[in-house]
Short mmCIF file of C-alpha atoms in Angstrom, two decimals:
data_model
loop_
_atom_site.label_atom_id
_atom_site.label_comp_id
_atom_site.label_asym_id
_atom_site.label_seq_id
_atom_site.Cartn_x
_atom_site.Cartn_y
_atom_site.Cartn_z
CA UNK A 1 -276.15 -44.77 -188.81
CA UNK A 2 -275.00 -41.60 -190.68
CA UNK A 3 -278.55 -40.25 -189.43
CA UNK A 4 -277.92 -40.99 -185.73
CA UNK A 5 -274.03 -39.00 -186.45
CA UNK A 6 -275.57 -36.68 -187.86
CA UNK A 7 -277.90 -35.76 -184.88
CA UNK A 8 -275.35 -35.89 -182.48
CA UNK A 9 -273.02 -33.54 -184.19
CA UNK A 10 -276.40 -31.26 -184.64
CA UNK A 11 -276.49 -31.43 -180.82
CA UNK A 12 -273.28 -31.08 -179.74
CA UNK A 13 -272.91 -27.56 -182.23
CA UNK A 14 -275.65 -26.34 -180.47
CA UNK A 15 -274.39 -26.88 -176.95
CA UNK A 16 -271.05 -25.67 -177.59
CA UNK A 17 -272.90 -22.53 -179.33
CA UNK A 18 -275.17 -22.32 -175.98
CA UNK A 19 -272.34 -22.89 -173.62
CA UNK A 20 -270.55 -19.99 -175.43
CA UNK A 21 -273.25 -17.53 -175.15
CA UNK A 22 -273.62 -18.89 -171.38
CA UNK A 23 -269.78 -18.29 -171.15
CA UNK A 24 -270.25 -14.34 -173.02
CA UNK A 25 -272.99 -13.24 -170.95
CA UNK A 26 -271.47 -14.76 -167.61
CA UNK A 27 -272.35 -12.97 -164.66
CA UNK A 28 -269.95 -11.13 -162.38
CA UNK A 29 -269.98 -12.82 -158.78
CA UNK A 30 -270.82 -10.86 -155.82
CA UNK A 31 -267.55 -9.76 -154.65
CA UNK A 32 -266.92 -8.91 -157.69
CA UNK A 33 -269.72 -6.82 -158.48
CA UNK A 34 -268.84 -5.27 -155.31
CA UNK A 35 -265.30 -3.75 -156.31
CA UNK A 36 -267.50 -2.96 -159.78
CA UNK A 37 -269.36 -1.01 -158.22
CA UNK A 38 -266.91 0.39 -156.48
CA UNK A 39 -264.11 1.17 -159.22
CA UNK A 40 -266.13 4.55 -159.67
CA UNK A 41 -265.34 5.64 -156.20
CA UNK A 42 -262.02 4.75 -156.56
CA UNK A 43 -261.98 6.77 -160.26
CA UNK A 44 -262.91 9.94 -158.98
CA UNK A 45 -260.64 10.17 -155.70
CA UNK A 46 -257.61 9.16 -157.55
CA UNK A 47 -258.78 11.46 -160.31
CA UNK A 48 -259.11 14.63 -157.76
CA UNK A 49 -255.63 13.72 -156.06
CA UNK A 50 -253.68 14.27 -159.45
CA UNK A 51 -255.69 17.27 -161.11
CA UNK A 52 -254.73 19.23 -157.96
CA UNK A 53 -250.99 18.62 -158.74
CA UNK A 54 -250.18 21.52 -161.02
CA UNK A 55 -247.45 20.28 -162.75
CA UNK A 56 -249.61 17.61 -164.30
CA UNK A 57 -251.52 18.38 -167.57
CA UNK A 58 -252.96 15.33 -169.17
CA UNK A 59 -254.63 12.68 -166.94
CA UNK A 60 -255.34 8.89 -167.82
CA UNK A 61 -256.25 6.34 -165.29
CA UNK A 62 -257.63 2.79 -165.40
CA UNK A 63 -259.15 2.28 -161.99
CA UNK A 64 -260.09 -1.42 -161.92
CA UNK A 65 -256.02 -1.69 -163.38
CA UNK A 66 -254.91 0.82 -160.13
CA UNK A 67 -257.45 -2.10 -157.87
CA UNK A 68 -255.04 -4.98 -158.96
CA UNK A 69 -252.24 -3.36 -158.36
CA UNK A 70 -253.42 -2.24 -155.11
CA UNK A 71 -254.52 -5.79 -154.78
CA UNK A 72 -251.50 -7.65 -155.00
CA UNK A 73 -249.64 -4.98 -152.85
CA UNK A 74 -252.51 -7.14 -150.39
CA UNK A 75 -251.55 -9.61 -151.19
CA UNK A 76 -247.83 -8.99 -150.23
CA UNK A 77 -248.88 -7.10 -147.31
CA UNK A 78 -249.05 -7.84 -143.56
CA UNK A 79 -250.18 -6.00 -140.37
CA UNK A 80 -252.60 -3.03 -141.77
CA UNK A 81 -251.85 -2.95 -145.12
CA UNK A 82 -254.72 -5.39 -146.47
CA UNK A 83 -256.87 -3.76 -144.43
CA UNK A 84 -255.84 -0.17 -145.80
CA UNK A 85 -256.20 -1.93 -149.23
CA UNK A 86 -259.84 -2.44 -149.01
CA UNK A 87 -261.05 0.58 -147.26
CA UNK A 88 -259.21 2.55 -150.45
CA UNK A 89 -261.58 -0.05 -152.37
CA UNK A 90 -264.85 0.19 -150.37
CA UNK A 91 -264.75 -3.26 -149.86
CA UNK A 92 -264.17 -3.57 -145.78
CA UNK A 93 -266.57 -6.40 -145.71
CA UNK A 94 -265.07 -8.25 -148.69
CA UNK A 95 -262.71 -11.28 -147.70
CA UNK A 96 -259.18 -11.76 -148.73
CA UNK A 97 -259.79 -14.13 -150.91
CA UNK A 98 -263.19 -13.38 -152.41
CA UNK A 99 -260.58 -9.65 -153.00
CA UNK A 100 -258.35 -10.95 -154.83
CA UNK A 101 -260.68 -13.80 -157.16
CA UNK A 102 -262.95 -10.66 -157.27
CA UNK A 103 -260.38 -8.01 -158.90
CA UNK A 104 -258.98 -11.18 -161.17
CA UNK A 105 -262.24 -11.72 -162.08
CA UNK A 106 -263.55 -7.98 -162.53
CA UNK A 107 -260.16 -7.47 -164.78
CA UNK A 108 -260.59 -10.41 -166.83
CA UNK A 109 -264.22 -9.88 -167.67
CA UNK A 110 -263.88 -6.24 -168.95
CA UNK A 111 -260.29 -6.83 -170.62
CA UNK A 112 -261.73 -9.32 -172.59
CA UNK A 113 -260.82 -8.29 -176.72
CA UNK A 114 -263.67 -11.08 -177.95
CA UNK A 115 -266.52 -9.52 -175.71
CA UNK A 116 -265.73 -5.77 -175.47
CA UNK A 117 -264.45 -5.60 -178.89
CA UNK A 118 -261.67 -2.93 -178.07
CA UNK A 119 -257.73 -3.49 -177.86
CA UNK A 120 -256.43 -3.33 -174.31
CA UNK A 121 -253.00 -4.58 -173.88
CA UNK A 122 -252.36 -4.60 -169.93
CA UNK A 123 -248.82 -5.29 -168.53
CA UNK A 124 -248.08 -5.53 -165.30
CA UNK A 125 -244.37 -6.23 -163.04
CA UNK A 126 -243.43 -6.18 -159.92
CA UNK A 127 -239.67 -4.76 -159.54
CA UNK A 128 -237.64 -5.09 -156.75
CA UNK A 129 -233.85 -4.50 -155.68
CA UNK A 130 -231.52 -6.80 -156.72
CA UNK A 131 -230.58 -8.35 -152.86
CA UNK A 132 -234.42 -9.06 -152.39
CA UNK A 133 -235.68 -12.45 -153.82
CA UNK A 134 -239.48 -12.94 -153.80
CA UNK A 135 -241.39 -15.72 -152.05
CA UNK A 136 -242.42 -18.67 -154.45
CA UNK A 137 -245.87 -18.73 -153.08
CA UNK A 138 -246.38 -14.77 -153.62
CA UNK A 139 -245.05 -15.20 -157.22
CA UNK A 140 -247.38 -17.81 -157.49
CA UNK A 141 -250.55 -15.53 -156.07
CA UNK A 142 -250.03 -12.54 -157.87
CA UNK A 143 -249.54 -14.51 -161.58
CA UNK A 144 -252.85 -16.55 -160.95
CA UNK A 145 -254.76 -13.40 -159.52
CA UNK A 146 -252.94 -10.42 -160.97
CA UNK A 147 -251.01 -11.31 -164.26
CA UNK A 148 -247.78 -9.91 -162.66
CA UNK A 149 -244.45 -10.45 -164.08
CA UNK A 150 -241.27 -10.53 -161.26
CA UNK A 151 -237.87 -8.75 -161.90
CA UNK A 152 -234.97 -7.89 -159.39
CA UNK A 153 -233.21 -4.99 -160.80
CA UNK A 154 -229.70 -2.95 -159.62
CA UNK A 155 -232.05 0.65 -159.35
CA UNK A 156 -228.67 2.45 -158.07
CA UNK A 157 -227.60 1.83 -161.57
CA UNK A 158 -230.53 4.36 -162.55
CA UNK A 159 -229.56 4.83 -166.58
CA UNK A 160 -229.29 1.23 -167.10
CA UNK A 161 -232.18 0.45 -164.77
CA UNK A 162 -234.69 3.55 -166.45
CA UNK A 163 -233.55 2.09 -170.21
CA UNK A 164 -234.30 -1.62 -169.08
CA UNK A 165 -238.01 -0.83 -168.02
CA UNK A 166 -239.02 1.90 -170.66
CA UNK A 167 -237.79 -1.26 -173.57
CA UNK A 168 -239.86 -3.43 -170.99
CA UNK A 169 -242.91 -1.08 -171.74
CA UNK A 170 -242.15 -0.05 -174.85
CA UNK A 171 -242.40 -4.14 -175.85
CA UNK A 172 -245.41 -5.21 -173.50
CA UNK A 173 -247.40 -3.02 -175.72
CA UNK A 174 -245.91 -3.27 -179.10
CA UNK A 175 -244.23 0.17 -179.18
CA UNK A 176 -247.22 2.06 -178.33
CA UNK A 177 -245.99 3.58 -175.10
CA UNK A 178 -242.39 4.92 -175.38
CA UNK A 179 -241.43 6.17 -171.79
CA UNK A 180 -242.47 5.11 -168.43
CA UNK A 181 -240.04 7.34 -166.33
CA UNK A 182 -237.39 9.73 -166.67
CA UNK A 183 -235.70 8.83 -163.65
CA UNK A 184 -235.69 6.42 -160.53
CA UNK A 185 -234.70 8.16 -157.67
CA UNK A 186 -235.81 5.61 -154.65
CA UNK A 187 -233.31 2.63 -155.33
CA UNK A 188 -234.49 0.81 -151.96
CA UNK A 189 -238.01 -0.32 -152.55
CA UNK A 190 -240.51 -2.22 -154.65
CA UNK A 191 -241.81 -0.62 -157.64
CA UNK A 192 -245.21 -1.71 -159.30
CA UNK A 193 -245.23 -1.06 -162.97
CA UNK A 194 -248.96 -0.86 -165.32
CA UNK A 195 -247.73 -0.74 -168.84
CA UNK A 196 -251.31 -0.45 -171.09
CA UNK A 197 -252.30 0.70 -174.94
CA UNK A 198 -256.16 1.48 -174.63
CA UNK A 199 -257.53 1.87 -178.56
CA UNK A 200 -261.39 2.64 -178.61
CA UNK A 201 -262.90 0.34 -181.01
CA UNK A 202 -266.11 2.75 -181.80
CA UNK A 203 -270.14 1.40 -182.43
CA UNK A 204 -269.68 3.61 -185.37
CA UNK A 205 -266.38 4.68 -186.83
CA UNK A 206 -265.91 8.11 -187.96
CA UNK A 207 -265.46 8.84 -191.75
CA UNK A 208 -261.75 7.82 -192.37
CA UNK A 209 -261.73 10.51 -195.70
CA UNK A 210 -262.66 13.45 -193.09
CA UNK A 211 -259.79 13.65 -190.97
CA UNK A 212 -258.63 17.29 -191.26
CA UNK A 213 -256.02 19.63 -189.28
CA UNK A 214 -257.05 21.91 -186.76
CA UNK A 215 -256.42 24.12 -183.71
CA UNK A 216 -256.84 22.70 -180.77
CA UNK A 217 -256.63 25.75 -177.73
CA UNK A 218 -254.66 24.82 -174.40
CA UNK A 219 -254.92 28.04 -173.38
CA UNK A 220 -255.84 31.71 -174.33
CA UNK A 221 -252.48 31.85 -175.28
CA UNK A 222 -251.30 28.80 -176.90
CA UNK A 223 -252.68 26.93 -179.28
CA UNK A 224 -251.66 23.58 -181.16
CA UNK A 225 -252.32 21.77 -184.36
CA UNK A 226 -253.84 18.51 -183.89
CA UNK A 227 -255.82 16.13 -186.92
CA UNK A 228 -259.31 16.09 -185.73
CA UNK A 229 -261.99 13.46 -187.25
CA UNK A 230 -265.41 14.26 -187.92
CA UNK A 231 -268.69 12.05 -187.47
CA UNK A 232 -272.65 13.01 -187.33
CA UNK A 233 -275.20 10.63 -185.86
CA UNK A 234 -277.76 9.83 -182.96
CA UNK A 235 -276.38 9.73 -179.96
CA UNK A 236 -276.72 9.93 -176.31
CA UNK A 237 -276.28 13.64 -175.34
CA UNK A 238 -276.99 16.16 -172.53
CA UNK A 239 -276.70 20.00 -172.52
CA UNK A 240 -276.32 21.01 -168.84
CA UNK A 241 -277.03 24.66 -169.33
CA UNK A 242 -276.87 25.47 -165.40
CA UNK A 243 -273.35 23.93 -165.82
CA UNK A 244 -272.58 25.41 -168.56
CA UNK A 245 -271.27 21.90 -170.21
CA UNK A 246 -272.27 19.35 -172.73
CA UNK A 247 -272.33 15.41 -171.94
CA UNK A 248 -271.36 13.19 -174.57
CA UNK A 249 -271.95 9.52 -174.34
CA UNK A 250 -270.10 7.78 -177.57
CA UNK A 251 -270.83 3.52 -177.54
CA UNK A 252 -268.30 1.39 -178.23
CA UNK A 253 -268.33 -1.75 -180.52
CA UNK A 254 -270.88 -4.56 -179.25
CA UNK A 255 -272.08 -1.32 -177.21
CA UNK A 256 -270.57 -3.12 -173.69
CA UNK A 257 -269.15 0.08 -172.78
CA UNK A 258 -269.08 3.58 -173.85
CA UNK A 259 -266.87 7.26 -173.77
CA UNK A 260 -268.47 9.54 -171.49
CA UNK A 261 -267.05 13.06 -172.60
CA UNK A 262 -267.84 16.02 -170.31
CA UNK A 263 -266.91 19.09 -171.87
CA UNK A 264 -267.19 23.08 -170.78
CA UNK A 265 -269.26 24.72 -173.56
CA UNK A 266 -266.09 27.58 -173.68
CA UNK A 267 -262.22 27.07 -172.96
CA UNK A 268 -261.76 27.16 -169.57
CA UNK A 269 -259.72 25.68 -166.45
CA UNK A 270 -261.11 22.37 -165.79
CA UNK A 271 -260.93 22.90 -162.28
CA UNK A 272 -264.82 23.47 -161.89
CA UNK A 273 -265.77 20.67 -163.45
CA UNK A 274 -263.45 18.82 -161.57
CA UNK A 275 -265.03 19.84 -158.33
CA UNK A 276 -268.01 18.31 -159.34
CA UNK A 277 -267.02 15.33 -159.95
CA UNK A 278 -268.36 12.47 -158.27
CA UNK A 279 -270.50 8.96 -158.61
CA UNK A 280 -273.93 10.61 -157.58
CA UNK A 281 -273.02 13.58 -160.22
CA UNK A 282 -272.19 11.32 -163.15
CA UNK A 283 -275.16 9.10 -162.38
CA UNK A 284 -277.03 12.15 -162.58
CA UNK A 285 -275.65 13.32 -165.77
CA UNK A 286 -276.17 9.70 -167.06
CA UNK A 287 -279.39 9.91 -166.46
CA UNK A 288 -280.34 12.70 -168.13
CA UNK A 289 -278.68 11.53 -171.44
CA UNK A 290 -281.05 11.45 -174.39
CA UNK A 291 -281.05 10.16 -178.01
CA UNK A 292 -280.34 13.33 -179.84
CA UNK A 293 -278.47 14.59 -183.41
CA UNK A 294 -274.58 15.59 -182.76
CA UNK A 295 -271.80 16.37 -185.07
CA UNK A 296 -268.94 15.20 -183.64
CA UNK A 297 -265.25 16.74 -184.09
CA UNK A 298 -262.46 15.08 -182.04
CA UNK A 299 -258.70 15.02 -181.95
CA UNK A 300 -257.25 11.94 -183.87
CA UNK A 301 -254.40 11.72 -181.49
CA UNK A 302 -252.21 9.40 -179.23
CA UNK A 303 -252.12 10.25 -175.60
CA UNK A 304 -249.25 8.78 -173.84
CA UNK A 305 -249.16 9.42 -170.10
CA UNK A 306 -247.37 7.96 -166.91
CA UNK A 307 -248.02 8.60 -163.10
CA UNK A 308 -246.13 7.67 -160.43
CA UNK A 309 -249.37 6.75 -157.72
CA UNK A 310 -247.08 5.92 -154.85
CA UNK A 311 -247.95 9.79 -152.99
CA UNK A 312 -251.68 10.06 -154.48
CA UNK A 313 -252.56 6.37 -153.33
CA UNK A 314 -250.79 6.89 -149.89
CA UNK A 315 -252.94 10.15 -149.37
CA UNK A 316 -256.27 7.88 -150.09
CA UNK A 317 -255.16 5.81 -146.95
CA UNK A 318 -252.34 3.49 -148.01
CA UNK A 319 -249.93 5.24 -145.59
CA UNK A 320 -248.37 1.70 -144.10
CA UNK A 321 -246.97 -0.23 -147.47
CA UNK A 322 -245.16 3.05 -148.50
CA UNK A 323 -243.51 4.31 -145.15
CA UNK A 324 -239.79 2.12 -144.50
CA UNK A 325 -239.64 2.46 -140.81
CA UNK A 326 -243.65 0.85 -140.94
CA UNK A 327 -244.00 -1.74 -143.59
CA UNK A 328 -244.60 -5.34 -143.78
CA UNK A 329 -244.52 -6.42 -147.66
CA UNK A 330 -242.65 -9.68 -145.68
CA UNK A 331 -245.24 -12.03 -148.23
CA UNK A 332 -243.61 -10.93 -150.84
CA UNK A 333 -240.13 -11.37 -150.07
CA UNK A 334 -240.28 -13.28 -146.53
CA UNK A 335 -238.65 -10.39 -144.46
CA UNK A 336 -239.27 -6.54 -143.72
CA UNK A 337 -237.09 -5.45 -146.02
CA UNK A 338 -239.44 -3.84 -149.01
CA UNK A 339 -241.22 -0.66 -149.07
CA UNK A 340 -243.74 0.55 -152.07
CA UNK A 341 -241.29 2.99 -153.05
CA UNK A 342 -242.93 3.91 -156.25
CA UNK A 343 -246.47 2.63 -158.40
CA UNK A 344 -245.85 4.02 -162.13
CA UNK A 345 -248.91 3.96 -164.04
CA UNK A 346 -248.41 4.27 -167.46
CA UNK A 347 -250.90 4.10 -170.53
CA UNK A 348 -251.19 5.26 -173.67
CA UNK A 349 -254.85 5.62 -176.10
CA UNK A 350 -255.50 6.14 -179.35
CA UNK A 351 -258.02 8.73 -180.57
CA UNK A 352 -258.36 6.80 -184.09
CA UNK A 353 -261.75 6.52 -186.59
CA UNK A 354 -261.83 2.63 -186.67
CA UNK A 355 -265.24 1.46 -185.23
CA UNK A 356 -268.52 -0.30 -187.21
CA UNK A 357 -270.02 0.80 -190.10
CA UNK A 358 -271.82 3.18 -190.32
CA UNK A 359 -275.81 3.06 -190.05
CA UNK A 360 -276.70 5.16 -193.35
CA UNK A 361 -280.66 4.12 -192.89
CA UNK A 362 -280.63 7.80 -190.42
CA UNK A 363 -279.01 9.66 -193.12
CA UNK A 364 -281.39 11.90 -195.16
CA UNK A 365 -284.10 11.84 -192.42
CA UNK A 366 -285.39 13.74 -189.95
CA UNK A 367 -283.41 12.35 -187.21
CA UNK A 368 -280.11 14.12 -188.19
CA UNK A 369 -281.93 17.78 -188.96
CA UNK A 370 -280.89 20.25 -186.92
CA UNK A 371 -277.68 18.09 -185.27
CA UNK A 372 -276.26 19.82 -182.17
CA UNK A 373 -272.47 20.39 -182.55
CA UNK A 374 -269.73 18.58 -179.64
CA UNK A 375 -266.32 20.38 -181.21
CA UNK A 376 -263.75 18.99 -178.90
CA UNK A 377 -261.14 22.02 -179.49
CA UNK A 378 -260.58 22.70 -175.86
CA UNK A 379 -259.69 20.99 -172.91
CA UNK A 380 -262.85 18.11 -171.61
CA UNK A 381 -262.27 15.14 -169.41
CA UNK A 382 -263.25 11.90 -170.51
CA UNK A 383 -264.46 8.47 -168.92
CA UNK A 384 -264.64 5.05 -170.23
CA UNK A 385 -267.45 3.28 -168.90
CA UNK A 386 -268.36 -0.36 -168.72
CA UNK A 387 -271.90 -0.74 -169.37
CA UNK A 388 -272.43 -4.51 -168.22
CA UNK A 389 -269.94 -4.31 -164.69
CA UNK A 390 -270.32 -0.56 -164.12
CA UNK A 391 -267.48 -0.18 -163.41
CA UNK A 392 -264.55 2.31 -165.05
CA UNK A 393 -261.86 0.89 -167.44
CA UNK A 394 -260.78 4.63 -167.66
CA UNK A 395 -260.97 8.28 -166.78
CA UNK A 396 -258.27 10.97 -168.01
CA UNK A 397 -258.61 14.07 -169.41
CA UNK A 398 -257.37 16.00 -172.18
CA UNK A 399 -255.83 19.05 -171.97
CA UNK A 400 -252.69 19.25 -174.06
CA UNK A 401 -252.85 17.03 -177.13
CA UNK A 402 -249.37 16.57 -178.90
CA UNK A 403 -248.82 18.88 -181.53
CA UNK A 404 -247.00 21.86 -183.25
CA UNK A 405 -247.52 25.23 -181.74
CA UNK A 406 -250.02 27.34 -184.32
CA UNK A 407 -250.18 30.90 -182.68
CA UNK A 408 -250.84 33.18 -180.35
CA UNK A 409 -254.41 33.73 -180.01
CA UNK A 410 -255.23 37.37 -178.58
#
């Protein structure tokens, strides 16, 4: 008897353990691997949008996060709006509901801590005045699809209304990100809220014991002090010499997605490499990529940034959800009396050492002789890339990392 038990406990451990690897290795559907596919797209028009606002210095997007977002405003939407949605998304010939399982389904997959190894808390609300109430089915939709929290709020109080969703943020992810706005000047609309802290779990950490402080040059002219951690290995690297720029590509744990870090060999304006930017270029640049020796010296920083979307989204084609006298959000609420009067999108990463062990086995060989040297000192922009979806968690760049002023440099 305890032989037959026995067996059956044998076989039941190893169809949980197969249904688990099953359940890991699931593959995306195909609307899914549609908007995938797509999030690139998506990455570098938003991207381009913001880097030609001046006032803005640092950049950090998640485009599949921006898709849900613009996915529930869908899903609140009627007359053009859905239909504005997906031509922002590429996905004309994707239907409303195979949209909004797709994006759930996209976001879940690559958020997933167990699978992708990294820490990616993702927060998402939905604010809206405090005379509007919001539809029970729409509430309903957007938590099932989108993970979206609901909150009416008096925005004409703005100090009391600015402290309540910076604590909101500042809680969601654990006091990692401190500030979503300064101020709320639109008190008559909706207001979609991504609240995220992104921490890079790396394939290989960098030595914690060589962490060191350095200068890190925002300019000709100003320079600041930054800790910057130090790691030499094999890795996948390109050195564009008609482009004068280096491509970095830096695995993550379980290796399911990876930092892509395109850098200008000199300190420069990023503005040319911004112009290049595109999904044939980076495939391009991907493809070129080749097992080679690199010392590696980035900034060990935080990067905490927030962008209010509303203007860049509306110039990519969502021009109905955001205009008063032409909306119809009436899904949400039940009446045409919301507007998308703002979409802050705040994150904040961490530029830490924690990752694997190291692999020692290369150390002492010929592999590491001669390692070319990536010294992130300047300004570079930066992607994070999912290897199994292809699609883009992130894409940001770095051009003024906190820190104390050092000196003028001549």
């Amino acid at each position: 008897m305890w032989v037959t038990n026995l067996a059956a406990l044998v076989l039941l451990a190893v169809s949980e353990s197969a249904a688990t690897a099953a359940s890991a290795e699931k593959v995306l559907s195909n609307h899914a691997t549609i908007l995938a596919n797509n999030s690139a797209n998506l990455a570098f028009s938003l991207y381009q949008n913001i880097a030609k606002d001046e006032t803005v210095e640092n950049i950090l997007i998640s485009p599949v996060v921006v898709a849900s977002s613009l996915g529930l405003v869908a899903l609140g939407g009627r007359a053009s709006t859905p239909i504005q949605v997906k031509n922002i998304l590429n996905a004309a010939g994707v239907k409303d509901e195979q949209l909004h399982s797709g994006l759930a389904e996209l976001l879940t997959n690559v958020s997933d801590p167990k699978t992708r190894n990294v820490t990616w808390k993702i927060s998402n609300r939905l604010y809206g005045p405090s005379s509007v109430t919001f539809e029970d089915d729409f509430v309903k939709s957007s938590k099932k699809h989108y993970n979206f929290d609901h909150s009416k709020i008096n925005f004409r109080d703005k100090k009391s209304a600015v402290n309540s969703i910076n604590e909101w943020a500042a809680k969601s992810t654990d006091g990692k990100l401190s500030e979503v706005t300064k101020d709320v000047e639109k008190t008559d609309g909706a207001m979609i809220i991504n609240a995220m802290f992104f921490k890079p779990h790396w394939d290989e950490q960098f030595h914690h014991k060589m962490v060191d402080n350095r200068g890190f040059m925002v300019s000709r002219s100003y320079t600041v002090s930054v800790q910057m951690m130090h790691r030499t290995g094999v890795l996948d690297f390109y050195d564009d010499k008609s482009n004068t720029l280096y491509i970095l590509s830096m695995p993550l744990a379980h290796k399911k997605s990876t930092v892509v870090f395109i850098m200008p060999y000199h300190l420069e304006s990023l503005e040319r490499l911004e112009k290049m930017l595109n999904k044939k270029q980076l495939d391009t640049w991907m493809g070129k990529l080749q097992k080679t020796a690199v010392a590696v010296s980035l900034p060990k920083v935080t990067m905490e940034v927030s962008h209010n979307l509303q203007k860049y989204l509306r110039e990519l084609g969502l021009t109905e959800a955001v205009d008063k006298s032409k909306t119809d959000l009436s899904k949400m609420s039940g009446k045409k009396d919301l507007y998308l009067a703002d979409v802050f999108h705040a994150s904040a990463i961490e530029w830490d050492t924690d990752g694997n062990e190291i692999d020692v086995s290369v150390f002492g060989t010929n592999k590491l002789k001669s390692p070319k040297l990536f010294y992130a000192d300047h300004p570079f922009i930066f992607l994070v890339k999912d290897q199994k979806t292809n699609s883009v968690l992130f894409i940001g760049r770095m051009v003024r990392p906190k820190g104390e002023k050092m000196r003028d440099e001549l």
